[in-house]
Each structure stands twice: as structure tokens, then as C-alpha cells.
mmCIF file of C-alpha atoms in Angstrom:
data_model
loop_
_atom_site.group_PDB
_atom_site.id
_atom_site.type_symbol
_atom_site.label_atom_id
_atom_site.label_comp_id
_atom_site.label_asym_id
_atom_site.label_seq_id
_atom_site.Cartn_x
_atom_site.Cartn_y
_atom_site.Cartn_z
ATOM 1 C CA MET A 1 110.264 85.179 104.898
ATOM 2 C CA ARG A 2 113.813 86.490 105.309
ATOM 3 C CA ARG A 3 116.257 86.080 102.469
ATOM 4 C CA ASN A 4 120.036 86.224 102.553
ATOM 5 C CA LYS A 5 121.172 89.651 101.426
ATOM 6 C CA THR A 6 124.792 88.605 100.890
ATOM 7 C CA ALA A 7 126.164 86.214 98.307
ATOM 8 C CA VAL A 8 126.726 82.680 99.536
ATOM 9 C CA PRO A 9 130.426 81.740 99.317
ATOM 10 C CA ALA A 10 131.155 79.133 96.679
ATOM 11 C CA GLN A 11 131.261 75.480 97.661
ATOM 12 C CA ILE A 12 129.492 75.712 101.000
ATOM 13 C CA SER A 13 127.990 72.286 101.549
ATOM 14 C CA ILE A 14 125.353 71.368 104.131
ATOM 15 C CA LEU A 15 124.268 67.976 105.419
ATOM 16 C CA THR A 16 120.846 68.042 107.061
ATOM 17 C CA VAL A 17 120.109 65.113 109.349
ATOM 18 C CA ASP A 18 116.676 64.253 110.746
ATOM 19 C CA ASP A 19 114.769 60.977 110.999
ATOM 20 C CA ASP A 20 111.740 62.814 109.599
ATOM 21 C CA PRO A 21 112.081 62.942 105.774
ATOM 22 C CA ILE A 22 109.623 65.831 105.539
ATOM 23 C CA ILE A 23 111.863 68.026 107.726
ATOM 24 C CA THR A 24 115.034 67.254 105.756
ATOM 25 C CA SER A 25 113.286 67.811 102.403
ATOM 26 C CA THR A 26 111.903 71.160 103.565
ATOM 27 C CA ILE A 27 115.307 72.322 104.834
ATOM 28 C CA LYS A 28 116.973 71.161 101.614
ATOM 29 C CA ASP A 29 114.534 73.113 99.438
ATOM 30 C CA TYR A 30 114.880 76.239 101.571
ATOM 31 C CA PHE A 31 118.666 76.412 101.593
ATOM 32 C CA GLU A 32 119.159 75.298 98.011
ATOM 33 C CA ARG A 33 117.086 78.323 96.968
ATOM 34 C CA LEU A 34 119.645 80.437 98.843
ATOM 35 C CA GLY A 35 122.516 78.946 96.854
ATOM 36 C CA TYR A 36 123.821 76.250 99.200
ATOM 37 C CA GLU A 37 124.662 72.681 98.297
ATOM 38 C CA VAL A 38 122.466 70.478 100.528
ATOM 39 C CA ASP A 39 122.437 66.711 101.086
ATOM 40 C CA ILE A 40 119.889 64.756 103.144
ATOM 41 C CA GLU A 41 120.394 61.918 105.621
ATOM 42 C CA ASN A 42 117.559 60.380 107.630
ATOM 43 C CA ASN A 43 119.626 57.808 109.496
ATOM 44 C CA PRO A 44 121.874 59.349 112.198
ATOM 45 C CA VAL A 45 124.304 56.410 112.140
ATOM 46 C CA ASN A 46 124.733 56.770 108.381
ATOM 47 C CA ALA A 47 125.287 60.497 108.874
ATOM 48 C CA ILE A 48 128.469 59.787 110.827
ATOM 49 C CA GLU A 49 129.899 57.750 107.958
ATOM 50 C CA ARG A 50 128.849 60.352 105.385
ATOM 51 C CA VAL A 51 130.797 62.992 107.258
ATOM 52 C CA ARG A 52 133.759 60.630 107.489
ATOM 53 C CA GLY A 53 133.690 59.919 103.778
ATOM 54 C CA GLY A 54 132.534 63.253 102.382
ATOM 55 C CA LYS A 55 133.324 66.927 102.663
ATOM 56 C CA TYR A 56 130.689 68.975 104.428
ATOM 57 C CA ASP A 57 131.063 72.439 105.903
ATOM 58 C CA ILE A 58 127.866 72.581 107.993
ATOM 59 C CA MET A 59 125.597 69.996 109.579
ATOM 60 C CA LEU A 60 121.999 70.805 110.562
ATOM 61 C CA LEU A 61 121.314 68.033 113.040
ATOM 62 C CA ASP A 62 118.127 67.027 114.829
ATOM 63 C CA PHE A 63 118.592 66.236 118.519
ATOM 64 C CA LEU A 64 115.900 63.622 119.268
ATOM 65 C CA MET A 65 116.281 60.759 116.762
ATOM 66 C CA THR A 66 116.437 56.993 116.627
ATOM 67 C CA PRO A 67 118.464 54.840 116.947
ATOM 68 C CA ILE A 68 120.824 57.476 118.441
ATOM 69 C CA CYS A 69 120.342 61.123 119.370
ATOM 70 C CA GLY A 70 122.098 64.129 117.911
ATOM 71 C CA ASP A 71 124.560 64.595 120.781
ATOM 72 C CA GLN A 72 125.791 61.020 120.258
ATOM 73 C CA VAL A 73 126.248 61.734 116.550
ATOM 74 C CA VAL A 74 128.327 64.806 117.375
ATOM 75 C CA GLU A 75 130.399 62.910 119.938
ATOM 76 C CA GLU A 76 131.388 60.340 117.308
ATOM 77 C CA ILE A 77 132.067 62.937 114.612
ATOM 78 C CA ARG A 78 134.320 64.999 116.906
ATOM 79 C CA LYS A 79 136.613 61.994 117.262
ATOM 80 C CA PHE A 80 137.766 62.465 113.670
ATOM 81 C CA ASN A 81 136.460 65.856 112.503
ATOM 82 C CA LYS A 82 136.939 69.059 114.482
ATOM 83 C CA ASP A 83 136.185 71.444 111.613
ATOM 84 C CA LEU A 84 132.527 70.668 110.848
ATOM 85 C CA PHE A 85 130.143 73.436 111.953
ATOM 86 C CA ILE A 86 127.108 71.909 113.665
ATOM 87 C CA VAL A 87 123.743 73.472 114.484
ATOM 88 C CA LEU A 88 121.511 71.292 116.641
ATOM 89 C CA LEU A 89 117.771 71.350 115.871
ATOM 90 C CA THR A 90 115.263 70.785 118.689
ATOM 91 C CA GLY A 91 111.499 70.464 118.835
ATOM 92 C CA HIS A 92 111.442 72.602 121.974
ATOM 93 C CA LYS A 93 114.091 74.514 123.910
ATOM 94 C CA SER A 94 113.458 72.384 127.003
ATOM 95 C CA MET A 95 114.474 69.309 125.000
ATOM 96 C CA ALA A 96 117.890 70.688 124.101
ATOM 97 C CA PRO A 97 120.982 69.265 125.831
ATOM 98 C CA PRO A 98 122.593 71.331 128.620
ATOM 99 C CA VAL A 99 124.819 74.260 127.611
ATOM 100 C CA LYS A 100 127.780 72.406 129.137
ATOM 101 C CA THR A 101 127.230 69.524 126.721
ATOM 102 C CA ILE A 102 126.933 71.900 123.764
ATOM 103 C CA ARG A 103 130.259 73.492 124.680
ATOM 104 C CA GLN A 104 132.020 70.166 125.269
ATOM 105 C CA LEU A 105 130.922 68.852 121.875
ATOM 106 C CA ASP A 106 131.802 72.149 120.156
ATOM 107 C CA ILE A 107 128.297 72.675 118.767
ATOM 108 C CA GLN A 108 127.942 76.113 117.208
ATOM 109 C CA GLY A 109 124.334 76.578 118.358
ATOM 110 C CA TYR A 110 120.841 75.146 118.452
ATOM 111 C CA TYR A 111 117.636 76.076 116.733
ATOM 112 C CA GLU A 112 114.098 75.552 117.978
ATOM 113 C CA LYS A 113 112.060 74.225 115.048
ATOM 114 C CA ASP A 114 109.137 76.256 113.718
ATOM 115 C CA ASP A 115 107.420 76.943 110.415
ATOM 116 C CA ARG A 116 109.899 79.668 109.533
ATOM 117 C CA PHE A 117 113.647 79.200 109.014
ATOM 118 C CA ASP A 118 114.749 82.810 109.588
ATOM 119 C CA GLN A 119 116.674 82.058 112.786
ATOM 120 C CA LEU A 120 118.195 78.914 111.310
ATOM 121 C CA GLU A 121 119.295 80.933 108.302
ATOM 122 C CA LEU A 122 121.014 83.371 110.666
ATOM 123 C CA TRP A 123 122.857 80.484 112.333
ATOM 124 C CA VAL A 124 123.970 79.197 108.930
ATOM 125 C CA GLU A 125 125.120 82.663 107.858
ATOM 126 C CA SER A 126 127.144 82.932 111.067
ATOM 127 C CA CYS A 127 128.782 79.599 110.286
ATOM 128 C CA VAL A 128 129.502 80.722 106.725
ATOM 129 C CA LYS A 129 131.290 83.842 107.955
ATOM 130 C CA SER A 130 133.486 81.723 110.222
ATOM 131 C CA ILE A 131 134.181 79.272 107.390
ATOM 132 C CA ARG A 132 135.147 82.166 105.103
ATOM 133 C CA HIS A 133 137.549 83.517 107.725
ATOM 134 C CA LEU A 134 139.081 80.082 108.321
ATOM 135 C CA ARG A 135 139.583 79.561 104.598
ATOM 136 C CA THR A 136 141.296 82.944 104.318
ATOM 137 C CA ILE A 137 143.560 82.163 107.261
ATOM 138 C CA ARG A 138 144.465 78.731 105.908
ATOM 139 C CA GLU A 139 145.199 80.128 102.469
ATOM 140 C CA TYR A 140 147.421 82.752 104.080
ATOM 141 C CA GLN A 141 149.150 80.056 106.129
ATOM 142 C CA LYS A 142 149.681 78.006 102.977
ATOM 143 C CA ASP A 143 151.245 80.991 101.211
ATOM 144 C CA LEU A 144 153.327 81.755 104.286
ATOM 145 C CA MET A 145 154.506 78.152 104.487
ATOM 146 C CA HIS A 146 155.472 78.208 100.815
ATOM 147 C CA ALA A 147 157.416 81.439 101.262
ATOM 148 C CA TYR A 148 159.117 80.117 104.390
ATOM 149 C CA MET A 149 160.046 76.844 102.707
ATOM 150 C CA GLN A 150 161.560 78.796 99.849
ATOM 151 C CA THR A 151 163.605 80.827 102.334
ATOM 152 C CA ILE A 152 164.801 77.722 104.203
ATOM 153 C CA GLU A 153 165.615 75.963 100.939
ATOM 154 C CA THR A 154 167.590 79.010 99.821
ATOM 155 C CA LEU A 155 169.570 78.983 103.065
ATOM 156 C CA ARG A 156 170.250 75.275 102.664
ATOM 157 C CA SER A 157 171.419 75.823 99.091
ATOM 158 C CA VAL A 158 173.719 78.614 100.234
ATOM 159 C CA VAL A 159 175.331 76.282 102.775
ATOM 160 C CA GLU A 160 176.108 73.681 100.116
ATOM 161 C CA ALA A 161 177.082 76.248 97.481
ATOM 162 C CA ARG A 162 179.826 77.515 99.785
ATOM 163 C CA ASP A 163 181.597 74.156 99.442
ATOM 164 C CA SER A 164 181.291 72.363 96.107
ATOM 165 C CA GLU A 165 182.478 69.083 97.663
ATOM 166 C CA THR A 166 179.461 68.883 99.990
ATOM 167 C CA ARG A 167 176.919 69.719 97.278
ATOM 168 C CA GLY A 168 174.127 67.175 97.317
ATOM 169 C CA HIS A 169 175.111 65.950 100.790
ATOM 170 C CA SER A 170 171.798 66.845 102.425
ATOM 171 C CA GLU A 171 169.744 65.178 99.676
ATOM 172 C CA ARG A 172 171.773 61.977 100.023
ATOM 173 C CA VAL A 173 171.497 61.996 103.807
ATOM 174 C CA SER A 174 167.753 62.598 103.527
ATOM 175 C CA CYS A 175 167.290 59.725 101.083
ATOM 176 C CA LEU A 176 169.401 57.275 103.089
ATOM 177 C CA ALA A 177 167.903 58.279 106.443
ATOM 178 C CA GLY A 178 164.358 57.848 105.118
ATOM 179 C CA ALA A 179 165.241 54.392 103.783
ATOM 180 C CA LEU A 180 166.781 53.414 107.135
ATOM 181 C CA ALA A 181 163.661 54.595 108.962
ATOM 182 C CA ALA A 182 161.553 52.406 106.668
ATOM 183 C CA GLN A 183 163.943 49.473 107.192
ATOM 184 C CA LEU A 184 163.390 49.885 110.940
ATOM 185 C CA ALA A 185 159.604 49.753 110.339
ATOM 186 C CA LEU A 186 158.947 53.206 111.775
ATOM 187 C CA SER A 187 155.596 54.873 111.140
ATOM 188 C CA GLU A 188 154.911 56.843 107.956
ATOM 189 C CA LYS A 189 154.878 60.046 109.992
ATOM 190 C CA GLU A 190 158.291 59.276 111.526
ATOM 191 C CA ILE A 191 159.740 58.381 108.115
ATOM 192 C CA GLU A 192 158.496 61.689 106.699
ATOM 193 C CA GLN A 193 159.920 63.659 109.643
ATOM 194 C CA ILE A 194 163.316 61.952 109.416
ATOM 195 C CA THR A 195 163.477 62.400 105.634
ATOM 196 C CA THR A 196 162.688 66.113 105.999
ATOM 197 C CA ALA A 197 165.150 66.537 108.870
ATOM 198 C CA GLY A 198 167.839 64.994 106.665
ATOM 199 C CA LEU A 199 167.367 67.797 104.149
ATOM 200 C CA PHE A 200 167.850 70.488 106.791
ATOM 201 C CA HIS A 201 170.168 68.847 109.333
ATOM 202 C CA ASP A 202 173.144 71.042 108.397
ATOM 203 C CA ILE A 203 171.297 74.316 107.825
ATOM 204 C CA GLY A 204 172.946 75.751 110.952
ATOM 205 C CA LYS A 205 176.270 75.807 109.085
ATOM 206 C CA ILE A 206 175.064 79.033 107.482
ATOM 207 C CA ALA A 207 176.401 80.644 110.683
ATOM 208 C CA VAL A 208 179.884 79.052 110.414
ATOM 209 C CA PRO A 209 182.527 81.386 108.872
ATOM 210 C CA ASP A 210 184.041 80.338 105.534
ATOM 211 C CA ALA A 211 187.510 80.402 107.086
ATOM 212 C CA VAL A 212 186.408 77.564 109.359
ATOM 213 C CA LEU A 213 183.977 75.676 107.131
ATOM 214 C CA LEU A 214 186.340 75.583 104.122
ATOM 215 C CA LYS A 215 189.643 75.232 105.987
ATOM 216 C CA GLN A 216 192.046 72.757 104.376
ATOM 217 C CA GLY A 217 193.674 71.073 107.311
ATOM 218 C CA PRO A 218 193.020 70.297 110.960
ATOM 219 C CA LEU A 219 190.789 72.648 112.923
ATOM 220 C CA THR A 220 191.930 74.343 116.086
ATOM 221 C CA GLU A 221 189.892 73.799 119.239
ATOM 222 C CA ASP A 222 188.353 77.260 118.840
ATOM 223 C CA GLU A 223 187.456 76.528 115.219
ATOM 224 C CA PHE A 224 185.933 73.173 116.100
ATOM 225 C CA ALA A 225 183.927 74.916 118.837
ATOM 226 C CA GLN A 226 182.362 77.048 116.085
ATOM 227 C CA ILE A 227 181.506 73.913 114.095
ATOM 228 C CA ARG A 228 179.861 72.406 117.185
ATOM 229 C CA LEU A 229 177.430 75.323 117.266
ATOM 230 C CA HIS A 230 175.718 74.374 113.989
ATOM 231 C CA PRO A 231 173.146 71.881 115.379
ATOM 232 C CA GLY A 232 171.891 74.530 117.808
ATOM 233 C CA SER A 233 171.888 77.178 115.086
ATOM 234 C CA GLY A 234 169.880 74.874 112.827
ATOM 235 C CA GLU A 235 167.390 74.256 115.626
ATOM 236 C CA MET A 236 166.983 78.000 116.132
ATOM 237 C CA ILE A 237 166.427 78.672 112.416
ATOM 238 C CA LEU A 238 163.807 75.936 112.063
ATOM 239 C CA SER A 239 162.074 76.733 115.375
ATOM 240 C CA THR A 240 160.558 79.889 113.891
ATOM 241 C CA PHE A 241 158.248 77.747 111.737
ATOM 242 C CA THR A 242 155.622 75.697 113.585
ATOM 243 C CA PRO A 243 155.454 72.726 111.128
ATOM 244 C CA PHE A 244 159.168 72.092 111.784
ATOM 245 C CA ARG A 245 158.831 71.912 115.574
ATOM 246 C CA GLU A 246 158.842 68.100 115.579
ATOM 247 C CA LEU A 247 162.117 68.102 113.615
ATOM 248 C CA LEU A 248 164.032 70.157 116.188
ATOM 249 C CA PRO A 249 165.298 67.267 118.385
ATOM 250 C CA ILE A 250 166.499 65.465 115.244
ATOM 251 C CA VAL A 251 168.387 68.472 113.879
ATOM 252 C CA ARG A 252 169.826 69.407 117.281
ATOM 253 C CA GLY A 253 170.817 65.843 118.144
ATOM 254 C CA HIS A 254 172.362 64.495 114.946
ATOM 255 C CA HIS A 255 175.934 64.858 116.304
ATOM 256 C CA GLU A 256 175.217 63.267 119.671
ATOM 257 C CA ARG A 257 176.910 59.916 120.400
ATOM 258 C CA LEU A 258 175.598 56.931 122.301
ATOM 259 C CA ASP A 259 178.483 57.130 124.791
ATOM 260 C CA GLY A 260 177.662 60.755 125.651
ATOM 261 C CA SER A 261 180.742 62.284 124.036
ATOM 262 C CA GLY A 262 178.852 64.024 121.224
ATOM 263 C CA TYR A 263 177.547 67.574 120.957
ATOM 264 C CA PRO A 264 175.866 69.938 121.717
ATOM 265 C CA ASP A 265 174.218 68.356 124.796
ATOM 266 C CA LYS A 266 176.288 65.208 125.457
ATOM 267 C CA LEU A 267 173.175 63.055 125.413
ATOM 268 C CA LYS A 268 173.488 59.297 125.881
ATOM 269 C CA ALA A 269 171.756 56.281 124.338
ATOM 270 C CA ASP A 270 167.956 56.625 124.437
ATOM 271 C CA GLU A 271 168.224 60.273 125.465
ATOM 272 C CA ILE A 272 168.939 60.800 121.759
ATOM 273 C CA CYS A 273 165.758 60.583 119.671
ATOM 274 C CA ILE A 274 165.592 57.798 117.081
ATOM 275 C CA GLY A 275 165.519 60.316 114.231
ATOM 276 C CA ALA A 276 168.826 61.848 115.333
ATOM 277 C CA ARG A 277 170.382 58.381 115.723
ATOM 278 C CA ILE A 278 169.367 57.524 112.170
ATOM 279 C CA ILE A 279 170.588 60.827 110.728
ATOM 280 C CA ALA A 280 173.915 60.317 112.559
ATOM 281 C CA VAL A 281 174.566 57.074 110.672
ATOM 282 C CA ALA A 282 173.439 58.417 107.293
ATOM 283 C CA ASP A 283 175.359 61.682 107.768
ATOM 284 C CA SER A 284 178.571 59.978 108.882
ATOM 285 C CA PHE A 285 178.490 57.415 106.087
ATOM 286 C CA ASP A 286 178.019 60.057 103.403
ATOM 287 C CA ALA A 287 180.731 62.235 104.939
ATOM 288 C CA MET A 288 183.178 59.317 105.017
ATOM 289 C CA VAL A 289 182.706 58.254 101.394
ATOM 290 C CA SER A 290 182.683 61.836 100.080
ATOM 291 C CA ASN A 291 185.661 63.976 99.160
ATOM 292 C CA ARG A 292 186.244 66.801 101.616
ATOM 293 C CA VAL A 293 188.597 69.778 101.524
ATOM 294 C CA TYR A 294 190.804 68.144 104.178
ATOM 295 C CA ARG A 295 190.856 64.566 102.734
ATOM 296 C CA PRO A 296 189.664 62.387 99.838
ATOM 297 C CA GLY A 297 186.726 60.028 100.280
ATOM 298 C CA LEU A 298 187.558 56.955 102.343
ATOM 299 C CA GLY A 299 185.690 54.493 100.135
ATOM 300 C CA VAL A 300 182.764 52.270 101.034
ATOM 301 C CA ASP A 301 184.820 49.488 102.665
ATOM 302 C CA ARG A 302 186.513 51.761 105.173
ATOM 303 C CA ALA A 303 183.234 53.579 105.869
ATOM 304 C CA LEU A 304 181.547 50.254 106.649
ATOM 305 C CA GLN A 305 184.419 49.236 108.905
ATOM 306 C CA GLU A 306 184.065 52.505 110.815
ATOM 307 C CA LEU A 307 180.301 52.066 111.234
ATOM 308 C CA ILE A 308 180.847 48.562 112.596
ATOM 309 C CA ARG A 309 183.769 49.626 114.827
ATOM 310 C CA SER A 310 181.715 52.476 116.328
ATOM 311 C CA ARG A 311 178.533 50.389 116.716
ATOM 312 C CA GLY A 312 177.159 50.926 120.215
ATOM 313 C CA VAL A 313 179.725 53.635 120.975
ATOM 314 C CA GLN A 314 179.035 56.445 118.522
ATOM 315 C CA PHE A 315 176.230 54.855 116.523
ATOM 316 C CA ASP A 316 173.022 53.061 117.495
ATOM 317 C CA GLY A 317 173.582 49.328 116.982
ATOM 318 C CA GLU A 318 170.097 48.688 115.594
ATOM 319 C CA VAL A 319 170.504 51.475 113.046
ATOM 320 C CA VAL A 320 173.912 50.146 111.935
ATOM 321 C CA ASP A 321 172.441 46.648 111.641
ATOM 322 C CA ALA A 322 169.565 48.038 109.556
ATOM 323 C CA PHE A 323 172.126 49.802 107.344
ATOM 324 C CA LEU A 324 174.093 46.583 106.756
ATOM 325 C CA ARG A 325 170.926 44.556 106.223
ATOM 326 C CA MET A 326 169.618 47.058 103.678
ATOM 327 C CA MET A 327 172.897 46.982 101.750
ATOM 328 C CA GLU A 328 172.827 43.180 101.691
ATOM 329 C CA GLU A 329 169.199 43.036 100.550
ATOM 330 C CA MET A 330 169.691 45.637 97.798
ATOM 331 C CA GLY A 331 173.088 44.425 96.727
ATOM 332 C CA ARG A 332 176.194 46.570 97.132
ATOM 333 C CA ASP A 333 176.191 47.997 93.590
ATOM 334 C CA MET A 334 172.538 49.027 93.709
ATOM 335 C CA PHE A 335 172.971 50.456 97.201
ATOM 336 C CA CYS A 336 175.920 52.589 96.061
ATOM 337 C CA ARG A 337 174.083 53.778 92.966
ATOM 338 C CA LYS A 338 171.121 54.915 95.043
ATOM 339 C CA PHE A 339 172.776 56.345 98.128
ATOM 340 C CA CYS A 340 176.373 57.187 97.202
ATOM 341 C CA ALA A 341 176.547 57.513 93.419
ATOM 342 C CA HIS A 342 179.228 60.158 93.843
ATOM 343 C CA THR A 343 181.665 57.359 94.842
ATOM 344 C CA LEU A 344 181.333 55.634 91.458
ATOM 345 C CA ASP A 345 183.558 56.312 88.481
ATOM 346 C CA GLU A 346 182.242 56.836 84.948
ATOM 347 C CA GLY A 347 182.142 53.064 84.437
ATOM 348 C CA GLY A 348 179.803 52.644 87.392
ATOM 349 C CA LYS A 349 182.402 50.979 89.637
ATOM 350 C CA GLU A 350 183.755 52.020 93.005
ATOM 351 C CA PRO A 351 187.192 53.628 92.778
ATOM 352 C CA VAL A 352 190.048 51.530 94.177
#
């Protein structure tokens, strides 16, 4: 009997499924002696739920079973798990499903049962090699993501460090935008995307010269044209990292206006994604109540008046209504403490 000549990678778990308990017990004994973790399931319907609720790397699955066959088990599992490696076991090659079906269900192979498990062991070893490679790739991707996030965060910090009066702006916009998304009952995924986009919405300003970004006084048309480039620059920076792809329309569109007079693409109304419409309100509110090099903060009252005045023109009416509703529900003082604490004096009150 053949024995594995290479060490089994740690934490490789197998679920063997067959309605014949003798078969599953024999397979369990064989592969446990080789160092694998093996569980048994004799009911194919229960096997689906075990995969859903547990963490298995490989399934050794009999084809002809009751009450459902192996291909039906795989079909259900593939609806929620694409990573499980599956080897189909058959009593005879003629009983196996067509090759087309095996490919469609992403079955790694099939094994014709006999008294020896040499060939099955080879199939399992092949799966293990693929699992090892996938784990290496995913670990590398995780490290790469961490390094990239550090780089992006550094760039974002540089943008805010260039102007002390905008420090903390992105965090406040992120917090407020995420709360608005929740107030609008968006999905958890959308809330997460909008919150993340808020952190990086102004990252494109890294490309704006200090002479323009920090200018005290009105901008010339040429200078404002450079400012208008920052949403596109932010999109370009973030586009190099796949997990940020879904944020790109939000970052690019956060200076668009409902009436089509915004930038960079002059989008109108629903052409602007909901995330960008939310960021636009959060960004504008924070900018209005904050001190800037060219003017002091306007105060909460004037900022609210501007949001209401520009409702349906610059800003999405539903987002503005959600903003006002959230402030009313939280109470003005609590709202200001959470989303615009920089407007409060040392006594915790808004400046007159």
C-alpha cells in the first residue's frame, strides 16, 4: 500500500460522505493515519449543512446515494462555497456523471472505488498542493493589501498634514457619511464602501501644488482648474488596488451636483452614484463649519441653511432630509459632538 512521502500540511481537513458507514469509516482510518483531519457524514443532505457551517478543505463524496446523489450535493454546495476541493467517488467508471457535468460543478476529479486507496491518495495529494499554493497566494495578497493600505494611508496623511486646518476632515466626513448611509437604510456593504470612500475622497489632492491648495484668497480660474482635477487623481490612485474598485465612482463623483454643474464629469441626478451624493453632503457640511485658510468656519446654522437652500440643486434631497432627520433624532448638541466637535469651544458650546 502506497504511503505519502511528503509531510501533510497542517490543518488540512477532509469530510468523507457516503451512505455506507463502512466506506466512510475505512476512508477515515486510512487518511487519519496519513496525518489528515477526517470527519464522516453518511447523510448527503446533512453534508451540505456541515460544509456550510464548518471549515473543510476537501470533500470525498460518493456519487450514488440516497436521498440525493453526489452531483446534487455539489450543485448546492457551489451556491455558497467555491473553494472546497471535491473528489467524486464512484462504484464504476460507467456510473460517473459526464465530464461536462464534472467541469460545470468544478469537481476536481473522480475515483473508482476499490480495495486500495492509492489513486484516491494521489487525488488528495493533488488537492493539498493546490490548497498550499492558494494559501500562499492569499497570504501574499493579505501582506500586499496591508502594505498598500499603509501607503494609501500615508498619502492621505500627507494631504491633511499640508494644511493643519483640514486635519481630521476625512475622518469626520467618513463618520458622517457612514451614519447618513445607515440613516438611509442602505445595505451593510454599501455603508462600509461609503465609510471607506469618505476616508480617501480627497486623496487626489496630493497632486495639487501647495501654492494652490494653501492659497489665502480667491483662486484664479487656472488654479481652480487644478483643484477640479483631484477627484480624477484620487480615482487613478485608488484604481491600482482591486479591493478599492467599487469605491472609484464615489471618489470621482463626490463634487458632482444634481443640476449637472459639478465636476469632473458634469453628471446629473441619478447619474451620480448614491455614495457620491452622500459624500457630497458630508464633505460640504464639514467644509462649511470648519476654518479654512480663506475664511473662518461658517457655523452650524449657516451650514444648515446652505444645505437646505441647495437641496435638489447641488445636493440630493433625500440625503439632506436624512441629515436633518438624524440631527433632530440625536439632538443638536450630540450631533455636533459626534460629527463636528471642532466647532465647539472648550465649554462644549457652539461659538457665536
